[in-house]
Every structure is written in structure tokens, then in C-alpha cells.
Amino acid sequence: MQTEPIKPKYEQLLRDFYTQLRAIHIDQLERKWITISLVVIGLFVGIITIDAFFHGVNPPSKVETVDSASLHLNKEFAEDNLGVQIDAKGNIIVRMVAGRYSFFPKHISVPAETPITLRWVSMDVLHGVHIPMTNMSTMIVPGYVAEITTTFPKPGEYPVLCNEYCGLGHNHMWSNISVIAKEDWKAPVKTAAKGGSSNE
Ligand SMILES: [Cu+2]
């Protein structure tokens, strides 16, 4: 049995499809709107692509789970391990717990113009965290670790706000971050940070 080569077959199919497409009558106005929508879609896809590849704006891709009900027994997120620490490689790691209705610890100091890895967990319900005038904004889903690496460009006092409604006290849920000039910042004395994935 002789079988047709696959490539010409698909070329023919494509050509037929194109001929049929050309034969469809499309109103002039409709054609304009189709073009406008395609341009808008192209624009949005372009913005997402540029942000993803050139500005590093990506959704969290690493799924890391944690038991929200026993954070106090968890080595990484136990109370005295929270806040700013420097790991063995010299990276600044911040561990924060969100719970109704605050972020713990209530106040931290970090250096400006330095990459900082923030690891957030929730001890109860869904929270969000937003630091105005920076790109620090993420959801904190119970059961998962939300990790974001960011750099604060300007020294100053920044509020840390919850942006997911979490209950009656939601509008009182906030804490502070002091961003200090790089040369004035002193690393916290205690630097017993555990590596990111060693909390299972
Ligand atoms: Cu909240």
C-alpha cells in the first residue's frame, strides 16, 4: 500500500484551510475589531514576555509545603528563628509568619540595594503581604511557603500590609520594615539560619 508522504499532506490541508478562510465574508467593521483585538492581545502577551524574561517578574514556581498548624514546632519557623538572618553563603534571609492579625516579627531592619530572600508562611488563614512602593507583594497560602527575592532600592520606613481579607481585624494587620543604607546596616548577631529546603 502506498502512503502519502506526511509533509505535502499537511501543506495541502493548510492551503485548503486558508482558501476556506479567505472565502468567508467578514464585514469591514468586524475585520477592524478583529485586528484591534489581535493587536491588544499581542501587546499584553508582549508585556508579559518582556516582564518575564527581562525584568524577572515570574509567578512562584517552586512549590514548598509546610505544616501551618505546627509552625512553633517547625525548626525553620520556630519563634526564635524568625526575622533577619544571614545564611552560610552570606545571603540575607528573612523569615516571617503571618497570623491573625499581625506579621511576626513586628519590625525588621534590612539593608538597601541588597538582594533579600523573604520566606513567608501563614499560621492560620489566607493572608497577603504588600510593601508599598516596592515589588514585594504575594499571597501567603496556609500550608505553603511563599518565597520572594527582592531588593529595596531606597532607605526608609516601609509598612508591611496584609492585602487579603482575613477576618475582622484585617485592617489592623501590619508591621514595619526599616530599610537602612547599605553601609550603615549591621547584620544581626545570631546567624544560625537553616537552608531553605531543610525544614521538612
Ligand atoms: Cu490579613
PDB file of C-alpha atoms and ligand atoms in Angstrom:
ATOM      1  CA  MET A   1       0.000   0.000   0.000  1.00  0.00           C
ATOM      2  CA  GLN A   2       1.324   3.413  -0.970  1.00  0.00           C
ATOM      3  CA  THR A   3       1.079   6.019   1.774  1.00  0.00           C
ATOM      4  CA  GLU A   4       1.265   9.700   1.004  1.00  0.00           C
ATOM      5  CA  PRO A   5       4.265  11.491   2.494  1.00  0.00           C
ATOM      6  CA  ILE A   6       3.119  13.382   5.582  1.00  0.00           C
ATOM      7  CA  LYS A   7       4.568  16.846   4.832  1.00  0.00           C
ATOM      8  CA  PRO A   8       2.786  17.554   1.486  1.00  0.00           C
ATOM      9  CA  LYS A   9      -0.424  16.217   3.023  1.00  0.00           C
ATOM     10  CA  TYR A  10      -0.349  18.794   5.808  1.00  0.00           C
ATOM     11  CA  GLU A  11       0.700  21.521   3.402  1.00  0.00           C
ATOM     12  CA  GLN A  12      -2.374  20.717   1.318  1.00  0.00           C
ATOM     13  CA  LEU A  13      -4.597  20.754   4.415  1.00  0.00           C
ATOM     14  CA  LEU A  14      -3.211  24.121   5.449  1.00  0.00           C
ATOM     15  CA  ARG A  15      -3.693  25.517   1.936  1.00  0.00           C
ATOM     16  CA  ASP A  16      -7.318  24.297   1.872  1.00  0.00           C
ATOM     17  CA  PHE A  17      -7.952  25.825   5.273  1.00  0.00           C
ATOM     18  CA  TYR A  18      -6.509  29.145   4.133  1.00  0.00           C
ATOM     19  CA  THR A  19      -8.636  29.128   0.945  1.00  0.00           C
ATOM     20  CA  GLN A  20     -11.752  28.441   3.010  1.00  0.00           C
ATOM     21  CA  LEU A  21     -10.815  31.187   5.433  1.00  0.00           C
ATOM     22  CA  ARG A  22     -10.404  33.646   2.541  1.00  0.00           C
ATOM     23  CA  ALA A  23     -13.831  32.678   1.196  1.00  0.00           C
ATOM     24  CA  ILE A  24     -15.626  33.648   4.402  1.00  0.00           C
ATOM     25  CA  HIS A  25     -17.187  37.054   4.139  1.00  0.00           C
ATOM     26  CA  ILE A  26     -16.172  39.280   7.016  1.00  0.00           C
ATOM     27  CA  ASP A  27     -17.736  42.683   7.380  1.00  0.00           C
ATOM     28  CA  GLN A  28     -15.322  45.630   7.151  1.00  0.00           C
ATOM     29  CA  LEU A  29     -16.156  46.824  10.675  1.00  0.00           C
ATOM     30  CA  GLU A  30     -15.813  43.328  12.069  1.00  0.00           C
ATOM     31  CA  ARG A  31     -12.433  42.996  10.382  1.00  0.00           C
ATOM     32  CA  LYS A  32     -11.298  46.212  12.079  1.00  0.00           C
ATOM     33  CA  TRP A  33     -12.343  44.959  15.516  1.00  0.00           C
ATOM     34  CA  ILE A  34     -10.684  41.589  14.964  1.00  0.00           C
ATOM     35  CA  THR A  35      -7.469  43.439  14.093  1.00  0.00           C
ATOM     36  CA  ILE A  36      -7.765  45.683  17.161  1.00  0.00           C
ATOM     37  CA  SER A  37      -8.330  42.690  19.483  1.00  0.00           C
ATOM     38  CA  LEU A  38      -5.390  40.819  17.976  1.00  0.00           C
ATOM     39  CA  VAL A  39      -3.156  43.883  18.446  1.00  0.00           C
ATOM     40  CA  VAL A  40      -4.300  44.237  22.095  1.00  0.00           C
ATOM     41  CA  ILE A  41      -3.685  40.514  22.774  1.00  0.00           C
ATOM     42  CA  GLY A  42      -0.262  40.798  21.109  1.00  0.00           C
ATOM     43  CA  LEU A  43       0.531  43.854  23.254  1.00  0.00           C
ATOM     44  CA  PHE A  44      -0.383  42.061  26.513  1.00  0.00           C
ATOM     45  CA  VAL A  45       1.483  38.890  25.607  1.00  0.00           C
ATOM     46  CA  GLY A  46       4.453  41.086  24.658  1.00  0.00           C
ATOM     47  CA  ILE A  47       4.372  42.900  28.034  1.00  0.00           C
ATOM     48  CA  ILE A  48       4.181  39.578  29.925  1.00  0.00           C
ATOM     49  CA  THR A  49       7.056  38.158  27.868  1.00  0.00           C
ATOM     50  CA  ILE A  50       9.284  41.225  28.392  1.00  0.00           C
ATOM     51  CA  ASP A  51       8.492  41.262  32.141  1.00  0.00           C
ATOM     52  CA  ALA A  52       9.199  37.548  32.473  1.00  0.00           C
ATOM     53  CA  PHE A  53      12.439  37.447  30.504  1.00  0.00           C
ATOM     54  CA  PHE A  54      13.957  40.889  31.087  1.00  0.00           C
ATOM     55  CA  HIS A  55      12.535  42.125  34.394  1.00  0.00           C
ATOM     56  CA  GLY A  56      12.391  38.777  36.175  1.00  0.00           C
ATOM     57  CA  VAL A  57       8.698  39.086  37.089  1.00  0.00           C
ATOM     58  CA  ASN A  58       7.546  35.488  37.446  1.00  0.00           C
ATOM     59  CA  PRO A  59       4.918  33.655  39.438  1.00  0.00           C
ATOM     60  CA  PRO A  60       6.421  31.485  42.185  1.00  0.00           C
ATOM     61  CA  SER A  61       7.333  28.222  40.504  1.00  0.00           C
ATOM     62  CA  LYS A  62       8.678  26.232  43.400  1.00  0.00           C
ATOM     63  CA  VAL A  63       6.018  24.515  45.476  1.00  0.00           C
ATOM     64  CA  GLU A  64       7.211  24.171  49.028  1.00  0.00           C
ATOM     65  CA  THR A  65       4.849  22.920  51.663  1.00  0.00           C
ATOM     66  CA  VAL A  66       4.836  23.458  55.402  1.00  0.00           C
ATOM     67  CA  ASP A  67       2.505  22.347  58.196  1.00  0.00           C
ATOM     68  CA  SER A  68       0.800  25.599  59.211  1.00  0.00           C
ATOM     69  CA  ALA A  69      -0.705  24.082  62.358  1.00  0.00           C
ATOM     70  CA  SER A  70       2.673  23.240  63.901  1.00  0.00           C
ATOM     71  CA  LEU A  71       4.888  26.162  62.893  1.00  0.00           C
ATOM     72  CA  HIS A  72       6.030  26.561  66.509  1.00  0.00           C
ATOM     73  CA  LEU A  73       7.434  23.011  66.351  1.00  0.00           C
ATOM     74  CA  ASN A  74       8.964  23.574  62.934  1.00  0.00           C
ATOM     75  CA  LYS A  75      12.713  24.196  63.121  1.00  0.00           C
ATOM     76  CA  GLU A  76      12.776  26.834  60.436  1.00  0.00           C
ATOM     77  CA  PHE A  77       9.770  28.890  61.525  1.00  0.00           C
ATOM     78  CA  ALA A  78      10.063  28.487  65.295  1.00  0.00           C
ATOM     79  CA  GLU A  79       9.723  31.828  67.092  1.00  0.00           C
ATOM     80  CA  ASP A  80      13.420  32.463  67.771  1.00  0.00           C
ATOM     81  CA  ASN A  81      14.394  31.648  64.192  1.00  0.00           C
ATOM     82  CA  LEU A  82      12.207  34.379  62.696  1.00  0.00           C
ATOM     83  CA  GLY A  83      13.408  37.702  61.339  1.00  0.00           C
ATOM     84  CA  VAL A  84      16.608  38.604  59.515  1.00  0.00           C
ATOM     85  CA  GLN A  85      19.432  36.093  59.286  1.00  0.00           C
ATOM     86  CA  ILE A  86      22.471  35.516  57.135  1.00  0.00           C
ATOM     87  CA  ASP A  87      22.982  32.012  55.813  1.00  0.00           C
ATOM     88  CA  ALA A  88      26.257  30.155  55.270  1.00  0.00           C
ATOM     89  CA  LYS A  89      26.652  31.621  51.777  1.00  0.00           C
ATOM     90  CA  GLY A  90      26.196  35.186  53.029  1.00  0.00           C
ATOM     91  CA  ASN A  91      22.668  35.606  51.640  1.00  0.00           C
ATOM     92  CA  ILE A  92      20.188  37.596  53.685  1.00  0.00           C
ATOM     93  CA  ILE A  93      17.141  35.509  54.533  1.00  0.00           C
ATOM     94  CA  VAL A  94      14.065  36.936  56.227  1.00  0.00           C
ATOM     95  CA  ARG A  95      11.540  34.543  57.766  1.00  0.00           C
ATOM     96  CA  MET A  96       8.148  35.948  58.620  1.00  0.00           C
ATOM     97  CA  VAL A  97       4.970  34.399  59.961  1.00  0.00           C
ATOM     98  CA  ALA A  98       1.591  35.933  59.158  1.00  0.00           C
ATOM     99  CA  GLY A  99      -1.244  35.279  61.556  1.00  0.00           C
ATOM    100  CA  ARG A 100      -4.458  36.972  62.553  1.00  0.00           C
ATOM    101  CA  TYR A 101      -3.734  39.891  62.981  1.00  0.00           C
ATOM    102  CA  SER A 102      -0.063  40.682  62.546  1.00  0.00           C
ATOM    103  CA  PHE A 103       3.168  39.772  60.872  1.00  0.00           C
ATOM    104  CA  PHE A 104       5.812  38.344  63.164  1.00  0.00           C
ATOM    105  CA  PRO A 105       8.285  39.759  63.982  1.00  0.00           C
ATOM    106  CA  LYS A 106       6.552  43.120  64.157  1.00  0.00           C
ATOM    107  CA  HIS A 107       9.618  45.073  62.987  1.00  0.00           C
ATOM    108  CA  ILE A 108      12.731  44.168  60.994  1.00  0.00           C
ATOM    109  CA  SER A 109      15.691  46.066  59.547  1.00  0.00           C
ATOM    110  CA  VAL A 110      17.251  45.193  56.212  1.00  0.00           C
ATOM    111  CA  PRO A 111      19.919  46.866  54.060  1.00  0.00           C
ATOM    112  CA  ALA A 112      19.046  48.779  50.888  1.00  0.00           C
ATOM    113  CA  GLU A 113      20.380  47.774  47.444  1.00  0.00           C
ATOM    114  CA  THR A 114      20.997  44.188  48.569  1.00  0.00           C
ATOM    115  CA  PRO A 115      19.115  41.098  47.384  1.00  0.00           C
ATOM    116  CA  ILE A 116      16.947  39.802  50.220  1.00  0.00           C
ATOM    117  CA  THR A 117      15.100  36.499  50.227  1.00  0.00           C
ATOM    118  CA  LEU A 118      11.830  36.724  52.131  1.00  0.00           C
ATOM    119  CA  ARG A 119      10.142  33.500  53.214  1.00  0.00           C
ATOM    120  CA  TRP A 120       6.553  33.913  54.374  1.00  0.00           C
ATOM    121  CA  VAL A 121       4.232  31.389  55.999  1.00  0.00           C
ATOM    122  CA  SER A 122       0.751  31.658  57.448  1.00  0.00           C
ATOM    123  CA  MET A 123      -0.191  30.151  60.800  1.00  0.00           C
ATOM    124  CA  ASP A 124      -3.928  30.227  60.178  1.00  0.00           C
ATOM    125  CA  VAL A 125      -5.828  31.547  57.130  1.00  0.00           C
ATOM    126  CA  LEU A 126      -5.023  33.063  53.759  1.00  0.00           C
ATOM    127  CA  HIS A 127      -3.088  36.320  54.055  1.00  0.00           C
ATOM    128  CA  GLY A 128      -1.374  38.589  51.594  1.00  0.00           C
ATOM    129  CA  VAL A 129       1.655  40.764  52.026  1.00  0.00           C
ATOM    130  CA  HIS A 130       2.306  44.029  50.307  1.00  0.00           C
ATOM    131  CA  ILE A 131       5.077  46.540  50.879  1.00  0.00           C
ATOM    132  CA  PRO A 132       4.019  49.766  49.145  1.00  0.00           C
ATOM    133  CA  MET A 133       6.461  51.396  46.726  1.00  0.00           C
ATOM    134  CA  THR A 134       8.328  48.111  46.279  1.00  0.00           C
ATOM    135  CA  ASN A 135       7.599  44.997  44.203  1.00  0.00           C
ATOM    136  CA  MET A 136       7.104  42.884  47.342  1.00  0.00           C
ATOM    137  CA  SER A 137       3.584  41.545  47.010  1.00  0.00           C
ATOM    138  CA  THR A 138       2.433  37.964  47.352  1.00  0.00           C
ATOM    139  CA  MET A 139      -0.278  35.744  48.775  1.00  0.00           C
ATOM    140  CA  ILE A 140       0.554  33.676  51.834  1.00  0.00           C
ATOM    141  CA  VAL A 141      -1.412  30.474  51.465  1.00  0.00           C
ATOM    142  CA  PRO A 142      -1.658  28.256  54.568  1.00  0.00           C
ATOM    143  CA  GLY A 143       0.371  25.093  54.018  1.00  0.00           C
ATOM    144  CA  TYR A 144       2.830  26.699  51.606  1.00  0.00           C
ATOM    145  CA  VAL A 145       5.990  28.756  51.866  1.00  0.00           C
ATOM    146  CA  ALA A 146       5.862  31.952  49.787  1.00  0.00           C
ATOM    147  CA  GLU A 147       9.423  32.845  48.841  1.00  0.00           C
ATOM    148  CA  ILE A 148      10.365  36.077  47.097  1.00  0.00           C
ATOM    149  CA  THR A 149      13.777  37.568  46.462  1.00  0.00           C
ATOM    150  CA  THR A 150      13.776  41.322  46.111  1.00  0.00           C
ATOM    151  CA  THR A 151      15.961  44.384  46.519  1.00  0.00           C
ATOM    152  CA  PHE A 152      14.806  47.529  48.278  1.00  0.00           C
ATOM    153  CA  PRO A 153      16.356  50.391  46.317  1.00  0.00           C
ATOM    154  CA  LYS A 154      15.772  53.280  48.755  1.00  0.00           C
ATOM    155  CA  PRO A 155      16.346  53.516  52.515  1.00  0.00           C
ATOM    156  CA  GLY A 156      13.278  54.445  54.526  1.00  0.00           C
ATOM    157  CA  GLU A 157      10.472  53.156  56.714  1.00  0.00           C
ATOM    158  CA  TYR A 158       8.031  50.913  54.901  1.00  0.00           C
ATOM    159  CA  PRO A 159       4.758  49.493  56.172  1.00  0.00           C
ATOM    160  CA  VAL A 160       4.061  45.789  55.621  1.00  0.00           C
ATOM    161  CA  LEU A 161       0.362  45.370  54.908  1.00  0.00           C
ATOM    162  CA  CYS A 162      -1.983  42.429  54.594  1.00  0.00           C
ATOM    163  CA  ASN A 163      -3.888  42.651  51.316  1.00  0.00           C
ATOM    164  CA  GLU A 164      -6.116  39.569  51.568  1.00  0.00           C
ATOM    165  CA  TYR A 165      -9.186  39.923  53.775  1.00  0.00           C
ATOM    166  CA  CYS A 166      -8.514  37.581  56.694  1.00  0.00           C
ATOM    167  CA  GLY A 167     -11.107  38.490  59.301  1.00  0.00           C
ATOM    168  CA  LEU A 168     -12.485  41.325  61.426  1.00  0.00           C
ATOM    169  CA  GLY A 169      -9.044  42.635  62.416  1.00  0.00           C
ATOM    170  CA  HIS A 170      -7.720  42.599  58.852  1.00  0.00           C
ATOM    171  CA  ASN A 171      -7.331  46.387  58.658  1.00  0.00           C
ATOM    172  CA  HIS A 172      -5.097  46.347  61.755  1.00  0.00           C
ATOM    173  CA  MET A 173      -2.812  43.717  60.274  1.00  0.00           C
ATOM    174  CA  TRP A 174       0.500  45.342  59.500  1.00  0.00           C
ATOM    175  CA  SER A 175       4.109  45.610  60.622  1.00  0.00           C
ATOM    176  CA  ASN A 176       7.181  47.649  59.623  1.00  0.00           C
ATOM    177  CA  ILE A 177      10.376  47.242  57.679  1.00  0.00           C
ATOM    178  CA  SER A 178      13.236  49.710  58.117  1.00  0.00           C
ATOM    179  CA  VAL A 179      15.373  49.792  55.020  1.00  0.00           C
ATOM    180  CA  ILE A 180      18.776  51.093  56.104  1.00  0.00           C
ATOM    181  CA  ALA A 181      21.594  52.400  53.869  1.00  0.00           C
ATOM    182  CA  LYS A 182      23.848  49.502  52.904  1.00  0.00           C
ATOM    183  CA  GLU A 183      26.925  50.870  54.704  1.00  0.00           C
ATOM    184  CA  ASP A 184      25.037  51.532  57.974  1.00  0.00           C
ATOM    185  CA  TRP A 185      23.328  48.155  58.238  1.00  0.00           C
ATOM    186  CA  LYS A 186      24.670  45.681  60.752  1.00  0.00           C
ATOM    187  CA  ALA A 187      23.954  42.000  60.421  1.00  0.00           C
ATOM    188  CA  PRO A 188      22.079  40.505  63.368  1.00  0.00           C
ATOM    189  CA  VAL A 189      24.423  38.721  65.774  1.00  0.00           C
ATOM    190  CA  LYS A 190      22.598  35.418  65.647  1.00  0.00           C
ATOM    191  CA  THR A 191      23.253  33.815  62.263  1.00  0.00           C
ATOM    192  CA  ALA A 192      22.066  30.272  62.728  1.00  0.00           C
ATOM    193  CA  ALA A 193      19.962  30.193  59.575  1.00  0.00           C
ATOM    194  CA  LYS A 194      18.957  26.858  58.211  1.00  0.00           C
ATOM    195  CA  GLY A 195      18.911  26.307  54.444  1.00  0.00           C
ATOM    196  CA  GLY A 196      15.648  26.879  52.642  1.00  0.00           C
ATOM    197  CA  SER A 197      14.635  23.308  51.980  1.00  0.00           C
ATOM    198  CA  SER A 198      15.819  21.755  55.233  1.00  0.00           C
ATOM    199  CA  ASN A 199      12.519  22.263  57.025  1.00  0.00           C
ATOM    200  CA  GLU A 200      10.754  19.050  56.052  1.00  0.00           C
TER     201      GLU A 200
HETATM  202 CU    CU B   1      -4.841  39.684  56.790  1.00  0.00          CU
END
